[in-house]
mmCIF file of C-alpha atoms and ligand atoms in Angstrom:
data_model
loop_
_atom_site.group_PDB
_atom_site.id
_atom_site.type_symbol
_atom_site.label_atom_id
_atom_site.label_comp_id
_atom_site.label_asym_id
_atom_site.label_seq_id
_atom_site.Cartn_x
_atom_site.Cartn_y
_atom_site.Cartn_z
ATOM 1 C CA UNK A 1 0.000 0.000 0.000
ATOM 2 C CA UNK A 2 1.756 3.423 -1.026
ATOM 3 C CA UNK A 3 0.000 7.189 -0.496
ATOM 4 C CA UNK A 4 1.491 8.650 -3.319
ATOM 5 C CA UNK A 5 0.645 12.442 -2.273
ATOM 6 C CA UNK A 6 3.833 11.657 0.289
ATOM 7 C CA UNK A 7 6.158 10.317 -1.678
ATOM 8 C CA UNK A 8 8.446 13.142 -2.628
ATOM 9 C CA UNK A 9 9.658 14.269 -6.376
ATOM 10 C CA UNK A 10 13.182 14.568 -7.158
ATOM 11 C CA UNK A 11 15.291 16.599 -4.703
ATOM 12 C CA UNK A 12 15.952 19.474 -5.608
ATOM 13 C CA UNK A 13 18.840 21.014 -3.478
ATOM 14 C CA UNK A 14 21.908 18.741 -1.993
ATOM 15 C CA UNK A 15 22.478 20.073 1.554
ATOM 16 C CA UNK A 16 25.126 19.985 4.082
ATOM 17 C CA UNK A 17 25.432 18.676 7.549
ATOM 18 C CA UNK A 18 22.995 20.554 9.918
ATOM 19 C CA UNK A 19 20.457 20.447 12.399
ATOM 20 C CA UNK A 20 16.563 20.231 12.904
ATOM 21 C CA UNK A 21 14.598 20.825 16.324
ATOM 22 C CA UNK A 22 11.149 20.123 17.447
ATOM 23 C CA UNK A 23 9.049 19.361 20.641
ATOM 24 C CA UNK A 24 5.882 17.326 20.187
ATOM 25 C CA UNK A 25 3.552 16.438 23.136
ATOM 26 C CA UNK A 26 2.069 13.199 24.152
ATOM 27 C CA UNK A 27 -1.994 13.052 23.964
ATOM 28 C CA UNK A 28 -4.702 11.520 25.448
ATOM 29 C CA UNK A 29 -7.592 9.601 23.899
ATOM 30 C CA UNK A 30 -11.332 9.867 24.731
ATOM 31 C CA UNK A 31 -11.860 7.400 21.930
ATOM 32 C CA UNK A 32 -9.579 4.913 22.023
ATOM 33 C CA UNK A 33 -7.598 2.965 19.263
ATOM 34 C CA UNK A 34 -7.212 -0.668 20.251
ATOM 35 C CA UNK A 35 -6.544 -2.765 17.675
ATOM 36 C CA UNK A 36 -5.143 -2.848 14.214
ATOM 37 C CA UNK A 37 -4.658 -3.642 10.280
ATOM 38 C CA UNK A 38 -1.663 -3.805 8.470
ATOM 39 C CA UNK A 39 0.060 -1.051 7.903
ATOM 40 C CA UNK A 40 -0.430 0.955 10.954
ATOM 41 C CA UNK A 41 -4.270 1.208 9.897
ATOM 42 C CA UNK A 42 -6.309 1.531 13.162
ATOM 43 C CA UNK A 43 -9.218 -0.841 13.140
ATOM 44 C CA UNK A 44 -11.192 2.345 14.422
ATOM 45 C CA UNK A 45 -11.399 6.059 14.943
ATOM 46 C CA UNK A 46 -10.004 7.590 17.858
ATOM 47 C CA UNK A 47 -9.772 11.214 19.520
ATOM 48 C CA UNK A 48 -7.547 12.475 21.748
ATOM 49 C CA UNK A 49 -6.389 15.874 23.492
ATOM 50 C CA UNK A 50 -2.618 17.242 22.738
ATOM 51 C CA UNK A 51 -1.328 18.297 26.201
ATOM 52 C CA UNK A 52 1.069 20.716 26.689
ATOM 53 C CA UNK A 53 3.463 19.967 29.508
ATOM 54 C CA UNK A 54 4.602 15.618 28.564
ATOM 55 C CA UNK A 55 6.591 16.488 25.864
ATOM 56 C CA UNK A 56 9.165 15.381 23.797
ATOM 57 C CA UNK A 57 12.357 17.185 22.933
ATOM 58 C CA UNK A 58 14.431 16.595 19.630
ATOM 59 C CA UNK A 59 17.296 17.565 17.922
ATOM 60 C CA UNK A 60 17.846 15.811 14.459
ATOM 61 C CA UNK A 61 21.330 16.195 13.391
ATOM 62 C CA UNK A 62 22.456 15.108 9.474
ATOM 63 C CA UNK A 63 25.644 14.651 7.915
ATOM 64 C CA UNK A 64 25.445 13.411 4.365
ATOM 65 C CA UNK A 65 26.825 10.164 3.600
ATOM 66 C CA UNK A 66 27.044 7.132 1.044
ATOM 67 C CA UNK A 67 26.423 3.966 1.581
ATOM 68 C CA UNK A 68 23.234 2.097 1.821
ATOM 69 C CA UNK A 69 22.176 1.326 5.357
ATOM 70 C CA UNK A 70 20.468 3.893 7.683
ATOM 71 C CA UNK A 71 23.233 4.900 10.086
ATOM 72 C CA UNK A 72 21.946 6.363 13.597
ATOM 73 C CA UNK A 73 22.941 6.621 17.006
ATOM 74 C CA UNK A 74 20.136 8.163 19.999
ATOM 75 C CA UNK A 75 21.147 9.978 22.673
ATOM 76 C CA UNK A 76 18.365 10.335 25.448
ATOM 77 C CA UNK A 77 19.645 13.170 28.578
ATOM 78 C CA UNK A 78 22.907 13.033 26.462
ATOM 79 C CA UNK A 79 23.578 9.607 26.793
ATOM 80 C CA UNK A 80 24.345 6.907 24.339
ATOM 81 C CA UNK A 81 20.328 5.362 24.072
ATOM 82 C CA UNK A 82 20.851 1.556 22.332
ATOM 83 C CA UNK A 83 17.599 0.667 23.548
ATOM 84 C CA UNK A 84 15.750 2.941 21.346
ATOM 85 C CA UNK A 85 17.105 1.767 18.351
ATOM 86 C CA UNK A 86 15.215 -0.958 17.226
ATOM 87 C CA UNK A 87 11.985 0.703 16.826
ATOM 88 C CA UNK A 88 13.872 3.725 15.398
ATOM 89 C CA UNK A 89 15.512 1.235 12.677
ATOM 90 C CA UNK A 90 11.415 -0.070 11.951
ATOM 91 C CA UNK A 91 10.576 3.405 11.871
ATOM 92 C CA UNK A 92 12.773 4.187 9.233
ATOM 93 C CA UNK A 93 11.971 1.252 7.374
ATOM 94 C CA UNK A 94 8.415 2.374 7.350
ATOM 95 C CA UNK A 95 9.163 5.537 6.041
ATOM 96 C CA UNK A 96 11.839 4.859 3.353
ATOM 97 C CA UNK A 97 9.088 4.762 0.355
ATOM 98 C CA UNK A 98 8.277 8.268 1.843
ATOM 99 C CA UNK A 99 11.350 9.816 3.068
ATOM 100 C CA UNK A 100 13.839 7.569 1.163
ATOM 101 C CA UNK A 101 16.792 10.795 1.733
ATOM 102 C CA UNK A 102 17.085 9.085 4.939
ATOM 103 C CA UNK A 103 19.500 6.483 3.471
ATOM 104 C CA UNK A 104 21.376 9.859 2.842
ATOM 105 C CA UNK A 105 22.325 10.782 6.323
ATOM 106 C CA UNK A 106 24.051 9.866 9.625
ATOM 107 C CA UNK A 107 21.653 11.048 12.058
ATOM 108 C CA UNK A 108 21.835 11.829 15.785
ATOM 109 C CA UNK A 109 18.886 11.796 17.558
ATOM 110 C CA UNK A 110 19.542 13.805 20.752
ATOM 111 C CA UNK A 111 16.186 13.656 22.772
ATOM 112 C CA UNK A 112 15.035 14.344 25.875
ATOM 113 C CA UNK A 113 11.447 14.051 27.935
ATOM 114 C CA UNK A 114 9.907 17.232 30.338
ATOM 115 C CA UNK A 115 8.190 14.481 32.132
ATOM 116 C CA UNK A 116 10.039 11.844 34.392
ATOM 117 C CA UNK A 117 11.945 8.715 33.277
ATOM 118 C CA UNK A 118 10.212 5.625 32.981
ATOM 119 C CA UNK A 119 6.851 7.126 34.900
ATOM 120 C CA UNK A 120 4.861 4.729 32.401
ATOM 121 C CA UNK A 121 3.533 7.895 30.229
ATOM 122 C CA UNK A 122 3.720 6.566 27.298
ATOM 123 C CA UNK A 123 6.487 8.664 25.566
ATOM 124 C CA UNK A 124 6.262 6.603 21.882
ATOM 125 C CA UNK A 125 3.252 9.257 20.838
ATOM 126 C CA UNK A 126 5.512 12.439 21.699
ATOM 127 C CA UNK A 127 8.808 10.724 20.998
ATOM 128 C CA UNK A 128 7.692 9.741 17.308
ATOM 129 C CA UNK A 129 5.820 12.566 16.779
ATOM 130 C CA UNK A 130 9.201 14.988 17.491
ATOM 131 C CA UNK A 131 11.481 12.520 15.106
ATOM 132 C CA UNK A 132 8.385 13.084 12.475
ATOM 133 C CA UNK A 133 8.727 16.775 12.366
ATOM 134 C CA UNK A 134 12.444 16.590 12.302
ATOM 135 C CA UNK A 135 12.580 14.240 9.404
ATOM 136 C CA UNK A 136 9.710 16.386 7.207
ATOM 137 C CA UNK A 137 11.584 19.572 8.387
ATOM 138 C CA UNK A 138 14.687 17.996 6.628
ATOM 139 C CA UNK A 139 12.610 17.029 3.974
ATOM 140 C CA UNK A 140 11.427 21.028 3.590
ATOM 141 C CA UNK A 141 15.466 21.653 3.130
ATOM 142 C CA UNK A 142 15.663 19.977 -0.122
ATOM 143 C CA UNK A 143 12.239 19.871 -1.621
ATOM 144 C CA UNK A 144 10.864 22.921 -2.915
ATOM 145 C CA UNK A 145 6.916 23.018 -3.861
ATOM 146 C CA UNK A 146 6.065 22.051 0.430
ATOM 147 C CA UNK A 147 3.615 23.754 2.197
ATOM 148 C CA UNK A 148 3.449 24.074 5.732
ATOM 149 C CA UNK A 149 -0.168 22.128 6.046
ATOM 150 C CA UNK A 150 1.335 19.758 3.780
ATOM 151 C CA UNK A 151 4.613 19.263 5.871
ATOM 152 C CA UNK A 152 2.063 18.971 9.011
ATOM 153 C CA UNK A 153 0.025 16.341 7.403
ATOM 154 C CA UNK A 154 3.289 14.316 6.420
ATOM 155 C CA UNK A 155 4.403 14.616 9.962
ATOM 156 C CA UNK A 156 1.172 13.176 11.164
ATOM 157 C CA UNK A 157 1.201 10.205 8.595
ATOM 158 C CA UNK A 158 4.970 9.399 9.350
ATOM 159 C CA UNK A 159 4.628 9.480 13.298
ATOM 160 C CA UNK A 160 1.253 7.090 12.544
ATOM 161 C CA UNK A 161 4.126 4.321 11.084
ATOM 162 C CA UNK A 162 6.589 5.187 14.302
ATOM 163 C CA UNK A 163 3.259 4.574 16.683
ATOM 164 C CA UNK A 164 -0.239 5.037 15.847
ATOM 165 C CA UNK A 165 -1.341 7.692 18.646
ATOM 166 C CA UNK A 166 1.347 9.855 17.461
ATOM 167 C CA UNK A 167 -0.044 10.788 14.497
ATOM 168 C CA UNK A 168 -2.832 12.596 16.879
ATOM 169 C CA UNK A 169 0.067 14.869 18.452
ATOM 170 C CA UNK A 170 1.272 17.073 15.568
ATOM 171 C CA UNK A 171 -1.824 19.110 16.063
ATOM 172 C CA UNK A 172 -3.125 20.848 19.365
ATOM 173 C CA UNK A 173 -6.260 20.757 20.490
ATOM 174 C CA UNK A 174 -8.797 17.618 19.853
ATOM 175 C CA UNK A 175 -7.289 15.390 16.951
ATOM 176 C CA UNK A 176 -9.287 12.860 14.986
ATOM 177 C CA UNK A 177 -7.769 9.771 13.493
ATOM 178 C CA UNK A 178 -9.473 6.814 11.571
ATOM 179 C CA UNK A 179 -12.339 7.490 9.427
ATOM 180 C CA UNK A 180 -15.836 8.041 10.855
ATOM 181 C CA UNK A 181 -18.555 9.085 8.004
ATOM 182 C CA UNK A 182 -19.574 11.775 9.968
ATOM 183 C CA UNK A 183 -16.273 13.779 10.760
ATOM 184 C CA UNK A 184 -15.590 15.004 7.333
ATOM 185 C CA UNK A 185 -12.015 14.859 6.096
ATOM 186 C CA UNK A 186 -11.274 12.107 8.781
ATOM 187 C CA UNK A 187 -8.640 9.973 7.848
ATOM 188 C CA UNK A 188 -6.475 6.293 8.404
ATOM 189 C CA UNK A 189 -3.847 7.401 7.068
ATOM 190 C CA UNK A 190 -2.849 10.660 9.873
ATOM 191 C CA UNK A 191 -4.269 12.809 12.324
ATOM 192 C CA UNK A 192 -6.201 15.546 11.979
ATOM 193 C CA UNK A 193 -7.766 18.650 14.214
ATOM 194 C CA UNK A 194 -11.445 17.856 14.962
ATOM 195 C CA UNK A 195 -13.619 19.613 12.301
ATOM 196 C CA UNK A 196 -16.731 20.676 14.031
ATOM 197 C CA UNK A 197 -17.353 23.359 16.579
ATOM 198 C CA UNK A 198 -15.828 22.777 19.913
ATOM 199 C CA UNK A 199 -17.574 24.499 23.663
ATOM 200 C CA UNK A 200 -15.119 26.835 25.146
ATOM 201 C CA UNK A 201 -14.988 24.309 28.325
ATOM 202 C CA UNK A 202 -12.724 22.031 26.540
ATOM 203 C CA UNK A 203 -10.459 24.052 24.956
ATOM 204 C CA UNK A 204 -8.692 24.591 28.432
ATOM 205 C CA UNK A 205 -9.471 20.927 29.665
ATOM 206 C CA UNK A 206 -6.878 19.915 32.377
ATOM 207 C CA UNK A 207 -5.614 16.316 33.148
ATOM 208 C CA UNK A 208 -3.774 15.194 35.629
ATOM 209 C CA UNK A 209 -1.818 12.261 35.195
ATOM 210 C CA UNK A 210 -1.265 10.419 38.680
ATOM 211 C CA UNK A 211 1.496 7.927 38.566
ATOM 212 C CA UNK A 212 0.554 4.624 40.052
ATOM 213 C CA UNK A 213 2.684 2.217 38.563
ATOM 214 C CA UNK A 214 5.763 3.471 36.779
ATOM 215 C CA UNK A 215 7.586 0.290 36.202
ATOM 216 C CA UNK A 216 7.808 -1.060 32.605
ATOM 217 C CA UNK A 217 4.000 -2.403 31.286
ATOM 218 C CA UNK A 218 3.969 -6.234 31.086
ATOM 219 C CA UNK A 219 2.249 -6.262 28.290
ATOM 220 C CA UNK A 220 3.210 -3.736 25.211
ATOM 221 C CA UNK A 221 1.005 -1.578 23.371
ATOM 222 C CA UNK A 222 1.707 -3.691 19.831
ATOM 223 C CA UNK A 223 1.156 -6.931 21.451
ATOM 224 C CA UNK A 224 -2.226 -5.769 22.878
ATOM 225 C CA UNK A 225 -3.362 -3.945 19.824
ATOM 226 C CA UNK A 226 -2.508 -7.670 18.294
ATOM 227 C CA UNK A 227 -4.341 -9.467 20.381
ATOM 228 C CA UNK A 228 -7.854 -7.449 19.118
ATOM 229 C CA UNK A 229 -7.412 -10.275 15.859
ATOM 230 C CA UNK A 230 -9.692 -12.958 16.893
ATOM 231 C CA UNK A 231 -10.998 -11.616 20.023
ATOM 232 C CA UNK A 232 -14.414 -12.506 20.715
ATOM 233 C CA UNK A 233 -15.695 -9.070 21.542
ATOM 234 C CA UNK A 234 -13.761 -6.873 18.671
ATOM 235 C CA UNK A 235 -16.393 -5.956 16.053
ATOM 236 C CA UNK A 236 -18.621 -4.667 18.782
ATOM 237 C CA UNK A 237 -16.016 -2.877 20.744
ATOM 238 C CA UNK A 238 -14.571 -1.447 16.996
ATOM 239 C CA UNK A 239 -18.767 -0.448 16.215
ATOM 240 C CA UNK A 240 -18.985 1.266 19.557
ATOM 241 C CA UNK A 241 -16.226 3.112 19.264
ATOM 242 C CA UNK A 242 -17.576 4.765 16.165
ATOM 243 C CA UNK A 243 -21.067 5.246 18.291
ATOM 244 C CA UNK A 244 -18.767 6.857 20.778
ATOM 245 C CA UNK A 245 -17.333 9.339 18.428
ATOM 246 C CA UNK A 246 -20.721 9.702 16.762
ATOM 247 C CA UNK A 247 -22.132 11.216 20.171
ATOM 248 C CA UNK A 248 -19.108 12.725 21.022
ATOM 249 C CA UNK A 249 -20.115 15.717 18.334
ATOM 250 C CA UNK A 250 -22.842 17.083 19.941
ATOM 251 C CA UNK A 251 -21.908 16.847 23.432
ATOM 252 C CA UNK A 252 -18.102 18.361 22.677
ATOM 253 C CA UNK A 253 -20.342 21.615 20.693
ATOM 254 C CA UNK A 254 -22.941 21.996 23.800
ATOM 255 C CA UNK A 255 -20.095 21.210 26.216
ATOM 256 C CA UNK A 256 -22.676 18.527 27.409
ATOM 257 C CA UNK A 257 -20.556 17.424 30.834
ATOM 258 C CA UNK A 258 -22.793 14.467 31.641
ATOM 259 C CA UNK A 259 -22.190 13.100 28.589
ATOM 260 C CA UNK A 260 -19.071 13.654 28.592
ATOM 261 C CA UNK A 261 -17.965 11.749 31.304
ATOM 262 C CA UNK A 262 -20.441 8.923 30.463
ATOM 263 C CA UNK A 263 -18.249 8.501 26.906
ATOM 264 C CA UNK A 264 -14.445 8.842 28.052
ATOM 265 C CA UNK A 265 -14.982 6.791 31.201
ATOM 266 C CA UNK A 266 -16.577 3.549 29.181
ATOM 267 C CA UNK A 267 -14.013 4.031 26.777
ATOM 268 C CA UNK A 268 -11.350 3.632 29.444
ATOM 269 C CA UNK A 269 -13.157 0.712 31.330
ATOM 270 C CA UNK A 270 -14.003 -1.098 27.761
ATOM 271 C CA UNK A 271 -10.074 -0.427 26.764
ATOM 272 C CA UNK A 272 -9.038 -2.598 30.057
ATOM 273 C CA UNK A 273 -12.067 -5.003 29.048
ATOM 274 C CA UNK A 274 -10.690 -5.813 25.677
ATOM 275 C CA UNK A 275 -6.777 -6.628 27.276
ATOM 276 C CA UNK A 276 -9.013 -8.629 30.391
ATOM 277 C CA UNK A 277 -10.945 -10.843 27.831
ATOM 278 C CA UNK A 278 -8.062 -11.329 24.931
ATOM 279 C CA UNK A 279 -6.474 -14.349 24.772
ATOM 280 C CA UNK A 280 -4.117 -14.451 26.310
ATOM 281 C CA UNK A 281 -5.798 -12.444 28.810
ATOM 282 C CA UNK A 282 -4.121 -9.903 30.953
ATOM 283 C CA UNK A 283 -4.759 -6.950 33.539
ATOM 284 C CA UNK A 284 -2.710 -3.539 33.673
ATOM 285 C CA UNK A 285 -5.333 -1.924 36.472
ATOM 286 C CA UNK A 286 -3.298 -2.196 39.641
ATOM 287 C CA UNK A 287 -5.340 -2.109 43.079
ATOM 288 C CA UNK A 288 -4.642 1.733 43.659
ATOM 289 C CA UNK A 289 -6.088 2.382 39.961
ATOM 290 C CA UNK A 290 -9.364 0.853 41.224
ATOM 291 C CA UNK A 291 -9.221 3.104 44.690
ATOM 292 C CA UNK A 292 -8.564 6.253 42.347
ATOM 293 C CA UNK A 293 -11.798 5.480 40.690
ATOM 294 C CA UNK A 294 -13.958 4.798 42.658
ATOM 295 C CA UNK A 295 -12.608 8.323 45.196
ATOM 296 C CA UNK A 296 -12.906 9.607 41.813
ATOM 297 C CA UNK A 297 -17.341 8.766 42.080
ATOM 298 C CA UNK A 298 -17.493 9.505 45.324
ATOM 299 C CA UNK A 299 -16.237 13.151 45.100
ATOM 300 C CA UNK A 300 -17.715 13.434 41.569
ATOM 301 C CA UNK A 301 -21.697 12.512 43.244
ATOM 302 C CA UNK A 302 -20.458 14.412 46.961
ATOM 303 C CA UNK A 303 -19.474 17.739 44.958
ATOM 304 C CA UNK A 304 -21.479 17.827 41.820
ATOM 305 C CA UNK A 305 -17.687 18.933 39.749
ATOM 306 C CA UNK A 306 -17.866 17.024 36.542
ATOM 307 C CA UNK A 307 -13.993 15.464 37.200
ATOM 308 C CA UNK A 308 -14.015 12.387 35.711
ATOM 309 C CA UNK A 309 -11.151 9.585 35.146
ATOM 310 C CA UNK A 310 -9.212 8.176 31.478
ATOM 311 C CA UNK A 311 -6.599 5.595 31.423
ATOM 312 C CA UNK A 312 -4.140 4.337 28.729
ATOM 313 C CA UNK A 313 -2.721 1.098 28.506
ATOM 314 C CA UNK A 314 -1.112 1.044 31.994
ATOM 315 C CA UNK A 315 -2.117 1.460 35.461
ATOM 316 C CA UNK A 316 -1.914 5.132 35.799
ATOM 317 C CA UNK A 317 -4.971 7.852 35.878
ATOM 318 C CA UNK A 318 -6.012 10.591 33.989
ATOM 319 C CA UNK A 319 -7.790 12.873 35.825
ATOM 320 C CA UNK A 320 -9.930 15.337 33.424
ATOM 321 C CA UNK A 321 -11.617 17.994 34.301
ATOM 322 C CA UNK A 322 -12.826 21.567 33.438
ATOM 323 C CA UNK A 323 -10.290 24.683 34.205
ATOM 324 C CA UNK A 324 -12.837 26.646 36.191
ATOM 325 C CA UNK A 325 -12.165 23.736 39.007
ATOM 326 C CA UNK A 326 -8.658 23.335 38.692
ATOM 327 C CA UNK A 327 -8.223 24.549 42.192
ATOM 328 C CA UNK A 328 -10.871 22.169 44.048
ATOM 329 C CA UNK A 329 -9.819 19.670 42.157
ATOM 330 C CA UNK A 330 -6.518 19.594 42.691
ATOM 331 C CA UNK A 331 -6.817 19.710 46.403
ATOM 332 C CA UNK A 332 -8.853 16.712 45.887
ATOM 333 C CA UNK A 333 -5.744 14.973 44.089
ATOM 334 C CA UNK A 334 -3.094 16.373 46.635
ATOM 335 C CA UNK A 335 -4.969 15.401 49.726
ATOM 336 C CA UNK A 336 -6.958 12.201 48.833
ATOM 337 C CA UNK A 337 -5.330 10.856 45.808
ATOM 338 C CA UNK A 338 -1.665 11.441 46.127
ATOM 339 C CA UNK A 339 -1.666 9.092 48.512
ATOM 340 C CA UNK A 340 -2.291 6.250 45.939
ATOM 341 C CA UNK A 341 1.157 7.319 43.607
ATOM 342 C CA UNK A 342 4.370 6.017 43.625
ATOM 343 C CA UNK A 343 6.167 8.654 45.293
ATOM 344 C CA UNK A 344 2.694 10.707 45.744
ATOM 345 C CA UNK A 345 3.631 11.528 42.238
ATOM 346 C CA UNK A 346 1.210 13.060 39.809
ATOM 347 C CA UNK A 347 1.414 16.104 37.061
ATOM 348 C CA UNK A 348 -0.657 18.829 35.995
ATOM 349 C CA UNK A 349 -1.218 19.184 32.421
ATOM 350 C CA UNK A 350 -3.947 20.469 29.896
ATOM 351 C CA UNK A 351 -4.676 20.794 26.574
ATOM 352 C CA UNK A 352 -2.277 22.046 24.416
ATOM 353 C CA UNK A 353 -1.334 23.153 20.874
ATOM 354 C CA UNK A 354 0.490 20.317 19.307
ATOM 355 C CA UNK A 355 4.481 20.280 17.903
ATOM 356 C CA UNK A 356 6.835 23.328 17.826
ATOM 357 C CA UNK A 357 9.968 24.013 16.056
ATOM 358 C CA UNK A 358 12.982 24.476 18.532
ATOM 359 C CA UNK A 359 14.700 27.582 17.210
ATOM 360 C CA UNK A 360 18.726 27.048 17.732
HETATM 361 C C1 LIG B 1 -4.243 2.620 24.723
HETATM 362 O O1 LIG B 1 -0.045 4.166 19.615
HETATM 363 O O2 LIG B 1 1.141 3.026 21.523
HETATM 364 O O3 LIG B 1 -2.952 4.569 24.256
HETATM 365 O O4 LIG B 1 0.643 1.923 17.094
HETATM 366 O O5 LIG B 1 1.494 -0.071 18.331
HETATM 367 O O6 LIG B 1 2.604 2.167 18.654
HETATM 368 P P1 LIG B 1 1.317 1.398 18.357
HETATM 369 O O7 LIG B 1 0.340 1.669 19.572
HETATM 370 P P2 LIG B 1 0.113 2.949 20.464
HETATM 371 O O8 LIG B 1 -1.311 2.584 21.125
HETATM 372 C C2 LIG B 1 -1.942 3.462 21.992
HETATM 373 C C3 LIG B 1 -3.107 2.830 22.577
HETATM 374 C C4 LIG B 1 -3.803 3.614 23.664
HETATM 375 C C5 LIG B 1 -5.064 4.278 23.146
HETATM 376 C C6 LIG B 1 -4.900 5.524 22.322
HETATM 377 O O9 LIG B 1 -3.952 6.298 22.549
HETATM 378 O O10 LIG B 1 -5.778 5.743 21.462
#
């Protein structure tokens, strides 16, 4: 399967060794993607919100060179980061019908994360999102005939190859990937902002992203996403998620908090329902996820504030919630939740506008 529109022409301009910088954010689905076709094509439609604080920090540098192999090293706080390499090397072998001046270049990757080491956010959607920009921004060096909404949109589809949710982290705001017939222009193939007219509450949504577990996952995001092929429950989970999305357009114009929170918290419990019925089955939800919840109800029925809970494919929470109760709310977290965090670790984020170039 090749998308011609990204495959370059002939380049025009040879260029010398430089440098390219970018940050890119990580995001956070309402919708979820969970589960796959080849290809990197999500077996359904997801949205997310960009943040703006876990982000991703890159600096491409490129030195011409001549022979045939992709030559790369990564460098992660400044050190040497071998364990990144392997999905790097995929990722370039994804992109080569696209991007095939990467067989051009030695590249150093020199990248760095504004949240903490291994705190189990997942850093793949900000991390690949970063390299993406860098490697279209090199692209914009030789080619002539780019436009900057093109460049964006090549970002989005090259970071989808690197890891799917990082296509939805170019742009800021509430991105859209996967087709749904009723979100005109949505796409497989990258990420784009959500179309439709969005309520003033969530354009200054908060999460809060309370570490429970931040040890490596046991199970990886590619091996769950594979185990969605022959699962009993997949064509209705993949059909609901489209129902999800489907209702998400009036309630994200009216700013409809009820239903809302109905949406994003049974996508989060039916994401941990797919990984607790595949087979093999397994469970990611640690015991102090569970007591966040369910303090999470409690204060939600006790106080009337529409704060309501996401998760990814781990054990920590993501606390959402509206800006005008940022301040109750986070009391809430520092004096009732805390308490369930490794460390009493948690961070403050909200949505956000998507990647920026780092000016050297
Ligand atoms: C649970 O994007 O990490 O966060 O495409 O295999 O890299 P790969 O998967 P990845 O999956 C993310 C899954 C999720 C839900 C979501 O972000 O939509």
């Amino acid at each position: 399967m090749l998308v011609e529109e990204f495959i370059p022409n002939t380049p025009i301009k040879k260029i010398d060794a430089g440098s390219v910088g970018y940050t890119s954010p990580s995001n956070i689905a309402l919708v979820k993607y969970w589960g796959k076709k080849p290809h990197q094509i999500p077996a359904n439609p997801s949205i997310s919100f960009t943040l703006n604080h876990c982000k991703t920090e890159t600096v491409l540098e490129f030195s011409p060179k001549n022979s045939d192999d992709f030559s790369f090293e990564v460098y992660l706080d400044g050190k040497k980061a071998s364990d990144f390499r392997p999905k790097i090397k995929q990722f370039f072998e994804r992109i080569l019908p696209y991007a095939s001046y990467v067989k051009d270049f030695h590249f150093d990757i020199k990248t760095s994360n504004t949240f903490p080491h291994s705190s189990g956010i997942a850093s793949s959607a900000s991390g690949m999102s970063a390299l993406a920009m860098c490697i279209v921004a090199l692209e914009e060096l030789m080619y002539s005939n780019v436009d900057t909404d093109f460049l964006k949109r090549k970002a989005s589809f090259l970071a989808r190859l690197g890891s799917g949710s990082a296509c939805r982290s170019i742009e800021g705001g509430l991105v859209v990937w996967g087709v749904h017939p009723n979100i005109f222009g949505s796409s497989d193939l990258e990420g784009m902002q959500y179309p439709y007219e969005v309520h003033d509450v969530f354009k200054t949504y908060q999460d809060a992203i309370l570490l429970v577990d931040k040890g490596e996952k046991q199970v990886s995001s590619s091996v769950g996403h594979n185990l969605m092929h022959n699962h009993p429950y997949a064509q209705s989970r993949f059909e609901q998620a489209h129902t999800h999305l489907n209702q998400l357009i009036p309630i994200l114009k009216s700013g409809d908090m009820n239903g809302f929170i109905t949406i994003v918290e049974k996508e989060a419990l039916t994401l941990h329902a797919m990984m607790m019925s595949s087979d093999p089955y397994f469970i990611l939800l640690k015991p102090n996820t569970l007591e966040i919840i369910n303090l999470i109800w409690t204060y939600r029925k006790n106080t009337n504030i529409p704060v309501c809970f996401t998760l990814d494919a781990g054990a920590n929470v993501h606390v959402l919630y509206p800006k005008e109760y940022a301040q109750k709310v986070e009391l809430f977290i520092q004096h009732e939740l805390s308490v369930y965090c490794q460390n009493k670790q948690y961070i403050l984020d909200n949505v956000g506008n998507g990647a920026k170039r780092i000016k050297n």
